[in-house]
C-alpha positions as a Markdown table, in Angstrom:
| # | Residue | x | y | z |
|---|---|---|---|---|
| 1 | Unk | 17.8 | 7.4 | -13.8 |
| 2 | Unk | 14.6 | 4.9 | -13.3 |
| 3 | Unk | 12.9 | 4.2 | -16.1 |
| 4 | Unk | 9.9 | 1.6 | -16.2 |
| 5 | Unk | 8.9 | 1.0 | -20.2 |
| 6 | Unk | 6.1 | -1.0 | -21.6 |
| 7 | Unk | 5.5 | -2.4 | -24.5 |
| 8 | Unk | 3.1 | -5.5 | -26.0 |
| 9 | Unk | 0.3 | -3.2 | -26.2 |
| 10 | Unk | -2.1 | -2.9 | -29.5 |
| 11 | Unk | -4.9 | -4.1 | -30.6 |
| 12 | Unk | -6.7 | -7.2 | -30.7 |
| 13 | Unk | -10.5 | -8.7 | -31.2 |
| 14 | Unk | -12.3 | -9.7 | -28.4 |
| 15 | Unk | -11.6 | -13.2 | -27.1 |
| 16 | Unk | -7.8 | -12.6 | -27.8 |
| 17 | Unk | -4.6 | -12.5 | -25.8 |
| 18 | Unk | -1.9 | -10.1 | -25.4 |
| 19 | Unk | 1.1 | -10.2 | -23.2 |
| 20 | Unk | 2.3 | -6.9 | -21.9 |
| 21 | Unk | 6.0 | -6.1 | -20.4 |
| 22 | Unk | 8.0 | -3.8 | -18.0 |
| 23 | Unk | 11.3 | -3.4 | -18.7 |
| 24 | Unk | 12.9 | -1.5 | -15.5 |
| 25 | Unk | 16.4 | 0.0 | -14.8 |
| 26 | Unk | 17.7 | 2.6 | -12.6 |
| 27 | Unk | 16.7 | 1.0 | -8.8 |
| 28 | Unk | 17.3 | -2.0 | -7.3 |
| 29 | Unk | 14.2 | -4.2 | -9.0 |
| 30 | Unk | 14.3 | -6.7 | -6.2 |
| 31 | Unk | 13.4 | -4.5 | -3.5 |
| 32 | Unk | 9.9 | -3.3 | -4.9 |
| 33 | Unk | 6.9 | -4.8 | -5.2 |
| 34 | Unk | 5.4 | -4.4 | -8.9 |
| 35 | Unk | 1.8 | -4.0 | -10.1 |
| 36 | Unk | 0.0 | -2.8 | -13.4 |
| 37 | Unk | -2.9 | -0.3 | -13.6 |
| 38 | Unk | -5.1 | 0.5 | -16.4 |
| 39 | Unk | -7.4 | 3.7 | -17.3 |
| 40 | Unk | -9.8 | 3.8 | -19.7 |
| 41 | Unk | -11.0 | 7.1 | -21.0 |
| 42 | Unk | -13.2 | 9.1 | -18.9 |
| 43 | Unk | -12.4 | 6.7 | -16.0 |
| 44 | Unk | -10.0 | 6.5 | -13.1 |
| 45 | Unk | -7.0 | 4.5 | -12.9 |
| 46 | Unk | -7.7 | 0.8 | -11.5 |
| 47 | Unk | -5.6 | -1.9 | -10.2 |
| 48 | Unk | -5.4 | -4.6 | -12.3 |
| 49 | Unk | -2.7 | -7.2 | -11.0 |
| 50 | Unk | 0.5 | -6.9 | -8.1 |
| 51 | Unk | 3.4 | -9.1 | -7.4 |
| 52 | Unk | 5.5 | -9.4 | -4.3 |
| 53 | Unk | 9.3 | -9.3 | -4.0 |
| 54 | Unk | 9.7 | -13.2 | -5.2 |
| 55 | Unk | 7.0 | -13.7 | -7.5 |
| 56 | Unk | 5.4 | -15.7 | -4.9 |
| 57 | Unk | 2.6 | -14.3 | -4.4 |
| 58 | Unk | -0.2 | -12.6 | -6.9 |
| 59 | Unk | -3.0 | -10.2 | -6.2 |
| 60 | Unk | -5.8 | -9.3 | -9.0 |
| 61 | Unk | -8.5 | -6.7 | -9.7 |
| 62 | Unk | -12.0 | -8.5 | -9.5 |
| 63 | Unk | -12.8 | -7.8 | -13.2 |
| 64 | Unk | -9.6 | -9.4 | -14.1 |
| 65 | Unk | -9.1 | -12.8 | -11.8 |
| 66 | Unk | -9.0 | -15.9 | -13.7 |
| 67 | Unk | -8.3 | -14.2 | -17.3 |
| 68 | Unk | -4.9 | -12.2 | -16.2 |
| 69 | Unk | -1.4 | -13.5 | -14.6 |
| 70 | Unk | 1.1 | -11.6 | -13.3 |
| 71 | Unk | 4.5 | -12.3 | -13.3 |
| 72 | Unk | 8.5 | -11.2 | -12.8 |
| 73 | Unk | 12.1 | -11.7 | -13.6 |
| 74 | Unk | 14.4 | -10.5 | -11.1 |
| 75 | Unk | 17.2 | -11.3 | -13.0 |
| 76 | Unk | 16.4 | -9.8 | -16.4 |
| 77 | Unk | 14.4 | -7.1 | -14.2 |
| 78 | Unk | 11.2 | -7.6 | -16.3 |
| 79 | Unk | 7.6 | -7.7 | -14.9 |
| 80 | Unk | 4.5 | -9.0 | -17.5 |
| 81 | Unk | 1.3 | -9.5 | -17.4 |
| 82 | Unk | -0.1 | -12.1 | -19.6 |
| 83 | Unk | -3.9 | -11.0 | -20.5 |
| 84 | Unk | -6.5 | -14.2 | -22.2 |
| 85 | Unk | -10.2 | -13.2 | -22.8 |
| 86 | Unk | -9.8 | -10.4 | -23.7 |
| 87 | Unk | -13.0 | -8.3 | -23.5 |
| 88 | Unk | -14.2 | -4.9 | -24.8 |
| 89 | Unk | -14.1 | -3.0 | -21.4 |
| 90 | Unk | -10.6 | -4.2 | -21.1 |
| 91 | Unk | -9.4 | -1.6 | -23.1 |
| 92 | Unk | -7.5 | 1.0 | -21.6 |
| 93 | Unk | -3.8 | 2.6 | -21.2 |
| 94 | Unk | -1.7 | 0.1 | -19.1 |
| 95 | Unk | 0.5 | 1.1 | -16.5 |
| 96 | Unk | 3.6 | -0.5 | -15.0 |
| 97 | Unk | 4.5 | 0.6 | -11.4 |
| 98 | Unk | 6.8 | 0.3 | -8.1 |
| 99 | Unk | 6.1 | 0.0 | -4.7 |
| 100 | Unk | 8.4 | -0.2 | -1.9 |
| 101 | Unk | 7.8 | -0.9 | 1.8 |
| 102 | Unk | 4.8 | -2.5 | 3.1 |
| 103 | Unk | 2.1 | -0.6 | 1.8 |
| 104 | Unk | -1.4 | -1.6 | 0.1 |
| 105 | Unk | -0.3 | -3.1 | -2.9 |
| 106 | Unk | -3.2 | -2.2 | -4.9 |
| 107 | Unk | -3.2 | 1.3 | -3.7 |
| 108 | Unk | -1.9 | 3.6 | -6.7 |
| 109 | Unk | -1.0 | 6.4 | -4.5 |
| 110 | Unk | 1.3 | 4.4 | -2.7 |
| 111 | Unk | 3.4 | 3.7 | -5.6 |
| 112 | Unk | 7.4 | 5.2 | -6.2 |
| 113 | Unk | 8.0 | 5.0 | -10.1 |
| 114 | Unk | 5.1 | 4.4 | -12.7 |
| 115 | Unk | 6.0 | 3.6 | -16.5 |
| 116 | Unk | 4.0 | 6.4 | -19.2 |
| 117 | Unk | 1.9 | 3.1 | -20.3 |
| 118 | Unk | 1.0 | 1.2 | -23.8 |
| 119 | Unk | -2.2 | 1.1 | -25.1 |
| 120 | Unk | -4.1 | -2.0 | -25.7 |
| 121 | Unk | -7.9 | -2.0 | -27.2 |
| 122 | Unk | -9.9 | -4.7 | -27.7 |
| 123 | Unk | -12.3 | -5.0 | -30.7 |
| 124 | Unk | -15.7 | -6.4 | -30.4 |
């Protein structure tokens, strides 16, 4: 059965950090690519951050570069995203997801398996 669970979220005042995880079973983590969405109320779900097979290779939403880092851990099948600077209009429900193939990593609707997300809100 997959299953892709997040947890880290909460709350926190602006300025603040938070470090969010993915804790995946039931595929072979290795083989997808991972990113994290977000959507705030009343608003579409956004890419935030992707990583490639190895962890070599990042990609970020523009409202997020330079405050957020993806990461992974093929061996303990984990994926995080470490978030610094936090700002109001970062808050949101945060997504974990997987991606095989070769498709556009920061295109949700390419996306196989999506975690039901953890809430983070950021207080000004």
């Amino acid at each position: 059965q997959v299953q892709l669970v997040e947890s880290g979220g909460g709350l926190v005042q602006a300025g603040g950090s938070l470090r969010l995880s993915c804790a995946v079973s039931g595929f072979t983590f290795a083989n997808y690519r991972m990113g994290w969405f977000r959507q705030a109320k009343g608003k579409e779900r956004e890419f935030v951050a992707g990583v490639n097979w190895y962890g070599t290779y990042t990609y970020y939403g523009r409202s997020v570069k330079g405050r957020f880092s993806i990461s992974r851990d093929n061996a303990k099948n984990l994926v995080a995203l470490q978030m610094n600077s936090l700002k109001p209009e970062d808050t949101a429900i945060y997504y974990c997801a997987a991606l095989s193939g070769y498709s556009n990593i920061k295109t949700m609707s390419e996306y196989d398996y999506w975690g039901r997300g953890t809430q983070v809100t950021v207080s000004s």
